[in-house]
Amino acid sequence: MDIEEFRKRGYETVDRICKYYQELENYEVLSKVEPGYLKKVLPKEVPEEPEPWEKIQSDIETKIIPGITHWQSPNFFAFYPANSSFPSILGDMYSDMFNVIGFNWASSPACTELESIVLDWMGKLIGLDPNFHSDGRGGGVIQGTASEATLVTLLAARYRMLEEYKAKGLDGEELRTISTRLIAYGSDQTHPCLNKATMIANTRFRALPTDNNFSLCGETVKQEIEKDIANGLIPFFIVGTIGTTNSAAIDKITDIVDAIKGTNIWLHIDAAYAGSALICSEYKYLLEGINQANSFDLNMHKGLLTNFDCSCLWIKERKYLINALSTASPDFLKNSASKDGLGLDFKDWQIPFGRRFRALKIWFVIRTYGAKGLREHIRKRHNLAKQFYNKILQYPDLFIIPLPSNFGLVNFYIKSSNSSKNSNKLTEMVYNRLNENGKVYLTQTKMRGQNMIRFAPGSPLTIERHINQICELLLNITQEVIAISL
């Protein structure tokens, strides 16, 4: 494929992308293929001879698209949104064009410096404390996911704690023993990536119970810390969540801050989903606790029109992250900028060495929409969720909404008063029928034994008409399920 052929096929690809977005509403949202479908229709071996582009493109239509669950559909209400936008797609195209591997400053200065700048922009837009900015002792870095952000901050916290014991004169086997006593905390609603991080780091983990609003409270944290210290364990890391996956609950961050005062426990804030709302004035009240934390993470790919992957992590003391993850540089990585400390080497802020030029898509999105446009998108998403909430609230004989709509998420379940089936069974039946219908896609959860259906709008293409359609579909299916369950 030479330049002229690439030009021709590139235009065709952009046209196909535009056609896809124009026709998205016509696709069934959830793919209906069976596991192993693709293996049955693709060759068993690499083709020996080159194949024409027309055949490759044809296979996208006939083999790949049938196996796609359409996350950008206006009728996708599952998980949490993974927003796309045309400026972000174009940013990725430029990133692919340059194809730089930004492990250190010298490998491509623009890749490193733009990332530092746009993360500072976003930190200021959110309202993060200046200590999180790159011109101080902290700074921001793009991780692939919030799971990576949780892991690297946990490793930084472990490093900091072990350094404290080294300063007391411990070394060798004594430090290894200390490491096995380290324990991290989250709530029973915290994302399982924290548990996974502790598995990787070979530290302990405990999920703490939450209150009636599914929030982690400071008193619970304080009691667990005191108990574990008395039992010879060493608390070193805790995650406070703003917008839990199950219910978008908010942990009581300021109370947790008070509970860990006087300790060397690292507080990481996981705001992967809900953190994007902090650009709006009505959510700035959450900053009081956030700005007392050691690190903070949000996913721009969940709420700010930036293609996956784009998880933004800010840290107050970057030296702990760098010291925990850096290695002696071989000669082929040595350069004057790194040696003199004038340029950041982001390879020391993450698990892999290599990294893509992801800052470009953030730069394009911020400049295309502006802060005003991003706020409008967040508020539109939340308003659509409130519309859904208010509509099903009109049927108290059918639906129970145990929690208010939070950050654009609504959880509900089916009432069982006039049915032979219990609420869990009815909710499961309605959930399955909704997704089998093909017109919409939602996900489910279980909270304290109760099955719930999660509704989370987010596509920029979703408008009030789509909310009315899913409410009508939900009402009809629920009435049918209850009728056959009498």
Coordinates of C-alpha atoms in Angstrom, one line a residue:
M1 CA 0.0 0.0 0.0
D2 CA 1.8 3.1 -1.2
I3 CA 0.9 6.7 -0.4
E4 CA -1.7 7.1 -3.2
E5 CA -3.3 3.8 -2.3
F6 CA -3.4 4.8 1.3
R7 CA -4.9 8.1 0.4
K8 CA -7.7 6.4 -1.5
R9 CA -8.4 3.8 1.2
G10 CA -8.1 6.4 3.9
Y11 CA -10.8 8.4 2.4
E12 CA -12.9 5.3 2.1
T13 CA -12.3 4.5 5.7
V14 CA -13.3 7.9 6.9
D15 CA -16.5 7.7 4.8
R16 CA -17.2 4.3 6.3
I17 CA -16.7 5.7 9.8
C18 CA -19.2 8.5 9.1
K19 CA -21.7 6.1 7.6
Y20 CA -21.3 4.0 10.8
Y21 CA -22.2 6.9 13.1
Q22 CA -25.1 7.9 10.8
E23 CA -26.5 4.4 10.9
L24 CA -25.7 3.5 14.6
E25 CA -29.3 3.7 15.7
N26 CA -30.2 0.9 13.2
Y27 CA -27.9 -1.6 14.7
E28 CA -29.0 -4.0 17.4
V29 CA -26.9 -2.8 20.3
L30 CA -25.8 -6.1 21.8
S31 CA -24.1 -8.5 19.5
K32 CA -26.0 -11.8 19.2
V33 CA -23.1 -14.0 18.0
E34 CA -22.1 -17.2 19.9
P35 CA -18.7 -17.7 21.5
G36 CA -16.2 -19.0 19.0
Y37 CA -18.2 -17.5 16.0
L38 CA -15.1 -15.8 14.4
K39 CA -12.9 -18.9 14.5
K40 CA -15.4 -20.7 12.4
V41 CA -15.3 -18.1 9.6
L42 CA -11.7 -17.1 9.5
P43 CA -8.8 -19.2 8.0
K44 CA -6.8 -21.4 10.3
E45 CA -3.4 -20.0 8.9
V46 CA -1.9 -16.8 7.9
P47 CA -2.6 -16.1 4.2
E48 CA 0.5 -16.8 2.1
E49 CA -0.4 -14.3 -0.7
P50 CA -1.4 -10.7 -0.2
E51 CA -5.1 -10.1 -0.3
P52 CA -6.9 -7.2 -2.0
W53 CA -8.1 -4.4 0.2
E54 CA -11.7 -4.8 -1.1
K55 CA -11.8 -8.3 0.4
I56 CA -10.3 -7.1 3.7
Q57 CA -12.9 -4.3 3.9
S58 CA -15.7 -6.7 3.0
D59 CA -14.7 -8.9 6.0
I60 CA -15.1 -5.9 8.3
E61 CA -18.8 -5.8 7.2
T62 CA -19.5 -9.5 7.2
K63 CA -17.4 -10.9 9.9
I64 CA -16.4 -8.2 12.4
I65 CA -19.5 -5.9 12.7
P66 CA -21.8 -8.8 13.5
G67 CA -19.5 -9.4 16.6
I68 CA -19.5 -5.8 17.7
T69 CA -21.5 -4.6 20.7
H70 CA -22.1 -1.0 19.8
W71 CA -20.9 1.2 22.7
Q72 CA -21.5 4.4 20.8
S73 CA -25.1 3.6 20.1
P74 CA -27.7 6.1 21.5
N75 CA -29.4 3.1 23.0
F76 CA -26.3 1.8 24.9
F77 CA -27.1 2.2 28.6
A78 CA -24.8 -0.5 30.0
F79 CA -21.7 -0.4 32.2
Y80 CA -20.6 3.2 32.1
P81 CA -20.3 5.3 28.9
A82 CA -17.2 5.0 26.8
N83 CA -17.6 8.2 24.9
S84 CA -16.1 8.7 21.4
S85 CA -15.9 12.0 19.5
F86 CA -14.6 12.9 16.1
P87 CA -11.9 15.3 17.4
S88 CA -10.6 12.4 19.6
I89 CA -10.6 10.0 16.7
L90 CA -8.6 12.5 14.7
G91 CA -6.2 12.8 17.6
D92 CA -5.6 9.1 17.5
M93 CA -5.1 9.3 13.8
Y94 CA -2.3 11.8 14.3
S95 CA -0.9 9.7 17.1
D96 CA -0.8 6.7 14.7
M97 CA 0.8 8.8 12.0
F98 CA 3.7 9.8 14.3
N99 CA 3.8 6.4 16.0
V100 CA 6.2 7.7 18.6
I101 CA 7.1 5.5 21.6
G102 CA 7.2 8.1 24.4
F103 CA 9.2 6.3 27.1
N104 CA 11.3 9.3 27.9
W105 CA 11.5 12.9 27.0
A106 CA 14.2 12.5 24.4
S107 CA 12.2 9.8 22.5
S108 CA 9.8 12.5 21.5
P109 CA 9.7 15.8 23.4
A110 CA 6.3 16.9 22.2
C111 CA 4.8 13.6 23.4
T112 CA 6.0 14.2 27.0
E113 CA 5.5 17.9 27.2
L114 CA 2.0 18.0 25.7
E115 CA 0.9 15.3 28.1
S116 CA 2.2 17.3 31.1
I117 CA 0.5 20.5 29.8
V118 CA -2.9 19.0 29.1
L119 CA -3.0 17.2 32.4
D120 CA -2.2 20.5 34.2
W121 CA -5.1 22.0 32.2
M122 CA -7.5 19.3 33.3
G123 CA -6.3 19.5 36.9
K124 CA -7.0 23.2 37.0
L125 CA -10.4 22.7 35.3
I126 CA -11.3 20.2 37.9
G127 CA -10.0 22.3 40.7
L128 CA -7.2 20.1 42.0
D129 CA -4.8 21.5 44.6
P130 CA -1.7 23.1 43.0
N131 CA 0.4 20.4 44.6
F132 CA -1.0 18.1 41.9
H133 CA 0.4 20.2 39.1
S134 CA 3.6 19.5 37.3
D135 CA 5.4 22.8 38.3
G136 CA 5.5 21.5 41.9
R137 CA 6.4 18.2 43.3
G138 CA 3.5 16.4 41.8
G139 CA 2.1 16.1 38.3
G140 CA -0.3 14.3 36.0
V141 CA 0.2 11.3 33.7
I142 CA -2.0 9.3 31.4
Q143 CA -2.6 5.7 32.3
G144 CA -4.4 3.1 30.2
T145 CA -7.1 2.5 32.8
A146 CA -8.1 3.3 36.4
S147 CA -6.9 -0.2 37.2
E148 CA -3.3 0.8 36.2
A149 CA -3.6 4.0 38.1
T150 CA -4.7 2.1 41.2
L151 CA -1.8 -0.4 40.8
V152 CA 1.0 2.2 40.3
T153 CA -0.2 4.4 43.3
L154 CA -0.4 1.3 45.5
L155 CA 3.2 0.5 44.5
A156 CA 4.2 4.1 45.3
A157 CA 2.5 3.8 48.7
R158 CA 4.3 0.5 49.4
Y159 CA 7.6 2.1 48.4
R160 CA 7.0 5.0 50.8
M161 CA 6.1 2.8 53.7
L162 CA 9.1 0.5 53.2
E163 CA 11.3 3.6 53.0
E164 CA 10.0 4.6 56.4
Y165 CA 11.1 1.3 57.9
K166 CA 14.5 1.5 56.1
A167 CA 15.0 4.8 57.9
K168 CA 14.6 2.9 61.1
G169 CA 17.5 0.6 60.2
L170 CA 15.6 -2.4 58.8
D171 CA 16.9 -4.1 55.7
G172 CA 16.9 -7.5 53.9
E173 CA 14.8 -10.2 55.5
E174 CA 13.3 -7.7 58.0
L175 CA 11.9 -5.6 55.1
R176 CA 10.5 -8.7 53.3
T177 CA 8.7 -9.6 56.5
I178 CA 7.3 -6.0 56.8
S179 CA 6.1 -6.2 53.2
T180 CA 4.0 -9.3 54.0
R181 CA 2.2 -7.4 56.8
L182 CA 1.1 -4.4 54.6
I183 CA -2.6 -4.2 54.2
A184 CA -4.7 -2.0 51.8
Y185 CA -8.4 -1.1 52.2
G186 CA -11.4 -0.3 50.1
S187 CA -15.1 -0.7 50.6
D188 CA -17.3 -3.6 49.7
Q189 CA -18.3 -1.4 46.7
T190 CA -14.7 -0.6 45.6
H191 CA -13.8 -1.7 42.1
P192 CA -12.1 -5.1 42.1
C193 CA -9.0 -3.6 40.4
L194 CA -7.8 -2.7 44.0
N195 CA -7.9 -6.4 45.0
K196 CA -6.1 -7.3 41.8
A197 CA -3.4 -4.6 42.5
T198 CA -2.8 -6.1 46.0
M199 CA -2.5 -9.5 44.4
I200 CA 0.2 -8.2 42.0
A201 CA 2.0 -6.3 44.8
N202 CA 1.8 -9.3 47.2
T203 CA 0.1 -7.3 49.9
R204 CA -3.0 -7.9 51.8
F205 CA -6.5 -6.4 51.1
R206 CA -9.7 -6.0 53.1
A207 CA -13.0 -4.8 51.8
L208 CA -14.8 -2.7 54.5
P209 CA -18.6 -2.6 55.0
T210 CA -20.5 0.5 53.8
D211 CA -23.5 2.4 55.3
N212 CA -27.1 2.4 54.0
N213 CA -26.0 4.6 51.1
F214 CA -23.2 2.2 50.1
S215 CA -20.6 4.8 51.3
L216 CA -17.4 4.0 53.2
C217 CA -17.4 5.9 56.5
G218 CA -14.4 7.3 58.4
E219 CA -15.4 5.6 61.7
T220 CA -15.3 2.2 60.0
V221 CA -11.9 2.9 58.6
K222 CA -10.6 4.1 61.9
Q223 CA -11.8 1.0 63.7
E224 CA -10.3 -1.4 61.2
I225 CA -6.9 0.4 61.3
E226 CA -6.8 0.3 65.0
K227 CA -7.7 -3.4 65.0
D228 CA -5.1 -4.3 62.4
I229 CA -2.3 -2.4 64.0
A230 CA -3.1 -4.3 67.3
N231 CA -2.8 -7.5 65.3
G232 CA 0.6 -6.7 63.9
L233 CA -0.5 -5.6 60.4
I234 CA 0.6 -2.3 58.8
P235 CA -2.1 -0.3 57.0
F236 CA -0.5 1.6 54.1
F237 CA -3.1 2.3 51.4
I238 CA -6.8 3.1 51.1
V239 CA -9.0 3.9 48.1
G240 CA -11.9 6.3 48.5
T241 CA -14.3 6.1 45.6
I242 CA -16.4 8.9 44.1
G243 CA -19.0 7.2 41.9
T244 CA -18.8 3.4 42.6
T245 CA -19.5 1.1 39.8
N246 CA -22.5 -0.5 41.4
S247 CA -24.4 2.5 42.4
A248 CA -22.3 5.7 41.8
A249 CA -22.1 6.1 45.6
I250 CA -19.7 8.6 47.2
D251 CA -17.4 7.5 50.0
K252 CA -17.1 10.0 52.9
I253 CA -13.7 11.2 51.9
T254 CA -13.2 14.0 54.4
D255 CA -14.1 11.6 57.2
I256 CA -11.6 9.0 55.8
V257 CA -9.0 11.8 55.8
D258 CA -9.6 12.4 59.5
A259 CA -9.5 8.7 60.2
I260 CA -6.0 8.2 58.7
K261 CA -4.5 11.4 60.2
G262 CA -1.2 10.7 62.0
T263 CA -0.6 7.6 59.9
N264 CA 1.5 7.0 56.8
I265 CA -1.5 5.6 54.9
W266 CA -1.7 6.7 51.3
L267 CA -5.2 7.9 50.2
H268 CA -6.0 7.3 46.5
I269 CA -9.3 8.7 45.1
D270 CA -10.8 6.5 42.4
A271 CA -13.2 8.8 40.5
A272 CA -12.9 6.9 37.2
Y273 CA -16.5 7.5 36.2
A274 CA -17.8 10.4 38.3
G275 CA -14.6 12.5 38.3
S276 CA -15.5 14.1 35.0
A277 CA -18.4 15.8 36.8
L278 CA -16.0 17.9 38.8
I279 CA -15.5 20.3 35.9
C280 CA -19.1 21.5 36.8
S281 CA -19.6 24.0 39.5
E282 CA -22.3 22.0 41.2
Y283 CA -19.8 19.2 42.1
K284 CA -16.9 21.3 43.3
Y285 CA -18.0 20.6 46.9
L286 CA -16.3 17.2 46.5
L287 CA -12.9 18.8 46.2
E288 CA -12.5 19.3 50.0
G289 CA -11.7 15.7 50.5
I290 CA -10.0 15.1 47.1
N291 CA -7.4 17.8 47.7
Q292 CA -6.3 16.2 50.9
A293 CA -5.6 12.9 49.1
N294 CA -2.2 11.7 47.8
S295 CA -3.5 10.8 44.3
F296 CA -6.6 11.2 42.2
D297 CA -7.7 9.4 39.0
L298 CA -10.5 9.9 36.5
N299 CA -11.2 8.4 33.1
M300 CA -11.7 10.9 30.3
H301 CA -12.8 8.0 28.2
K302 CA -15.9 7.6 30.4
G303 CA -17.3 11.1 30.5
L304 CA -15.3 13.6 28.5
L305 CA -15.6 12.6 24.8
T306 CA -12.2 11.1 24.6
N307 CA -11.6 7.7 23.1
F308 CA -10.4 4.8 25.2
D309 CA -7.8 4.5 26.6
C310 CA -7.3 7.7 28.6
S311 CA -7.2 7.5 32.3
C312 CA -5.8 10.6 34.0
L313 CA -3.8 10.2 37.2
W314 CA -2.5 13.1 39.3
I315 CA -0.1 12.6 42.2
K316 CA 1.2 15.0 44.8
E317 CA 4.6 13.6 45.4
R318 CA 5.9 12.2 42.1
K319 CA 9.2 11.0 43.7
Y320 CA 7.5 8.1 45.3
L321 CA 6.0 6.9 42.1
I322 CA 9.2 7.4 40.2
N323 CA 11.3 5.7 42.8
A324 CA 8.9 2.8 43.0
L325 CA 8.9 2.2 39.2
S326 CA 12.2 3.4 37.9
T327 CA 15.1 1.1 37.0
A328 CA 18.7 1.9 36.1
S329 CA 18.7 3.1 32.6
P330 CA 20.8 1.1 30.0
D331 CA 23.1 3.1 27.8
F332 CA 20.6 3.3 24.9
L333 CA 18.1 5.2 27.1
K334 CA 20.6 7.7 28.6
N335 CA 20.3 11.3 27.5
S336 CA 21.3 14.7 28.8
A337 CA 17.7 15.8 29.5
S338 CA 17.0 12.8 31.8
K339 CA 20.4 13.0 33.4
D340 CA 19.9 16.7 34.3
G341 CA 16.3 16.2 35.4
L342 CA 15.1 18.7 32.9
G343 CA 12.7 16.4 31.1
L344 CA 10.1 14.0 32.5
D345 CA 10.6 10.3 31.7
F346 CA 7.0 8.9 31.9
K347 CA 8.3 5.3 31.6
D348 CA 9.0 5.7 35.4
W349 CA 5.4 6.7 36.0
Q350 CA 3.7 3.5 34.7
I351 CA 4.1 -0.3 34.4
P352 CA 5.2 -0.5 30.7
F353 CA 8.2 1.3 29.3
G354 CA 6.5 2.3 26.0
R355 CA 3.5 4.6 25.7
R356 CA 1.4 6.1 22.9
F357 CA 0.9 9.8 22.1
R358 CA -2.4 9.9 23.9
A359 CA -2.2 13.6 24.9
L360 CA -3.0 14.6 21.3
K361 CA -6.6 13.4 21.6
I362 CA -7.1 15.2 24.9
W363 CA -5.6 18.4 23.3
F364 CA -8.0 18.1 20.3
V365 CA -11.0 17.4 22.5
I366 CA -10.4 20.3 24.9
R367 CA -9.7 22.8 22.1
T368 CA -12.7 21.7 20.0
Y369 CA -15.3 21.7 22.8
G370 CA -13.8 24.1 25.3
A371 CA -14.7 23.8 29.0
K372 CA -18.2 25.1 28.2
G373 CA -18.9 22.3 25.7
L374 CA -17.5 19.6 28.0
R375 CA -19.7 20.8 30.9
E376 CA -22.7 20.8 28.6
H377 CA -22.1 17.2 27.7
I378 CA -21.8 16.2 31.4
R379 CA -25.0 18.0 32.3
K380 CA -26.9 16.6 29.3
R381 CA -25.9 13.0 30.4
H382 CA -27.1 13.7 34.0
N383 CA -30.3 15.3 32.8
L384 CA -31.1 12.3 30.6
A385 CA -30.7 10.0 33.6
K386 CA -33.0 12.2 35.6
Q387 CA -35.6 12.1 32.9
F388 CA -35.5 8.3 33.0
Y389 CA -35.6 8.4 36.8
N390 CA -38.7 10.6 36.8
K391 CA -40.5 8.6 34.3
I392 CA -40.2 5.2 36.0
L393 CA -40.9 7.0 39.3
Q394 CA -44.4 7.4 38.0
Y395 CA -45.0 3.6 38.3
P396 CA -44.4 2.8 42.0
D397 CA -46.5 -0.3 41.7
L398 CA -43.9 -1.7 39.2
F399 CA -40.5 -0.2 40.0
I400 CA -38.5 0.4 43.1
I401 CA -35.6 3.0 42.9
P402 CA -33.6 2.5 46.1
L403 CA -31.2 5.3 45.5
P404 CA -31.4 8.8 43.9
S405 CA -29.9 9.2 40.5
N406 CA -26.2 9.9 41.0
F407 CA -23.8 11.2 38.3
G408 CA -26.1 9.9 35.5
L409 CA -26.7 6.4 36.9
V410 CA -30.1 5.0 37.9
N411 CA -30.5 1.6 39.7
F412 CA -33.9 0.0 39.9
Y413 CA -35.6 -3.3 40.4
I414 CA -39.1 -4.8 39.9
K415 CA -41.7 -4.8 42.6
S416 CA -43.1 -8.3 43.4
S417 CA -46.3 -7.5 45.5
N418 CA -48.7 -8.9 43.0
S419 CA -46.6 -11.7 41.6
S420 CA -45.9 -15.4 42.4
K421 CA -42.2 -14.6 41.7
N422 CA -40.0 -12.8 44.1
S423 CA -38.4 -9.4 43.2
N424 CA -35.0 -10.9 42.2
K425 CA -36.6 -13.3 39.8
L426 CA -38.8 -10.7 38.2
T427 CA -35.9 -8.3 37.9
E428 CA -33.8 -11.0 36.2
M429 CA -36.6 -11.8 33.8
V430 CA -37.2 -8.2 32.8
Y431 CA -33.4 -7.6 32.4
N432 CA -33.0 -10.7 30.1
R433 CA -36.0 -9.7 28.0
L434 CA -34.8 -6.1 27.6
N435 CA -31.4 -7.2 26.3
E436 CA -32.8 -10.0 24.2
N437 CA -35.0 -7.4 22.4
G438 CA -31.8 -6.0 20.8
K439 CA -33.0 -2.4 20.8
V440 CA -31.2 -1.5 24.0
Y441 CA -28.4 -2.7 26.2
L442 CA -28.3 -2.4 30.0
T443 CA -26.3 -4.2 32.6
Q444 CA -27.2 -5.6 36.0
T445 CA -25.8 -5.8 39.5
K446 CA -26.6 -7.3 42.9
M447 CA -26.5 -5.2 46.1
R448 CA -27.0 -6.9 49.4
G449 CA -28.8 -9.7 47.9
Q450 CA -31.1 -7.6 45.7
N451 CA -30.9 -7.9 41.9
M452 CA -30.9 -4.5 40.2
I453 CA -30.8 -3.1 36.7
R454 CA -28.4 -0.3 35.9
F455 CA -29.3 2.5 33.5
A456 CA -26.4 4.7 32.5
P457 CA -26.8 7.0 29.4
G458 CA -23.8 8.6 28.0
S459 CA -23.6 8.6 24.2
P460 CA -23.4 12.1 22.7
L461 CA -26.1 10.8 20.2
T462 CA -28.6 10.0 23.0
I463 CA -31.5 12.4 23.2
E464 CA -34.9 12.6 25.0
R465 CA -36.5 10.5 22.3
H466 CA -34.3 7.5 23.2
I467 CA -35.2 7.9 26.9
N468 CA -38.9 7.8 25.9
Q469 CA -38.4 4.7 23.8
I470 CA -36.6 2.7 26.5
C471 CA -39.1 3.8 29.1
E472 CA -41.9 2.5 26.9
L473 CA -40.1 -0.7 26.2
L474 CA -39.3 -1.2 29.8
L475 CA -42.9 -0.6 30.8
N476 CA -44.3 -3.0 28.3
I477 CA -41.8 -5.8 29.1
T478 CA -42.3 -5.4 32.8
Q479 CA -46.1 -5.6 32.5
E480 CA -45.8 -8.7 30.3
V481 CA -43.4 -10.4 32.8
I482 CA -45.7 -9.7 35.7
A483 CA -48.8 -10.9 33.7
I484 CA -47.2 -14.3 33.1
S485 CA -46.0 -14.5 36.7
L486 CA -49.4 -14.0 38.4

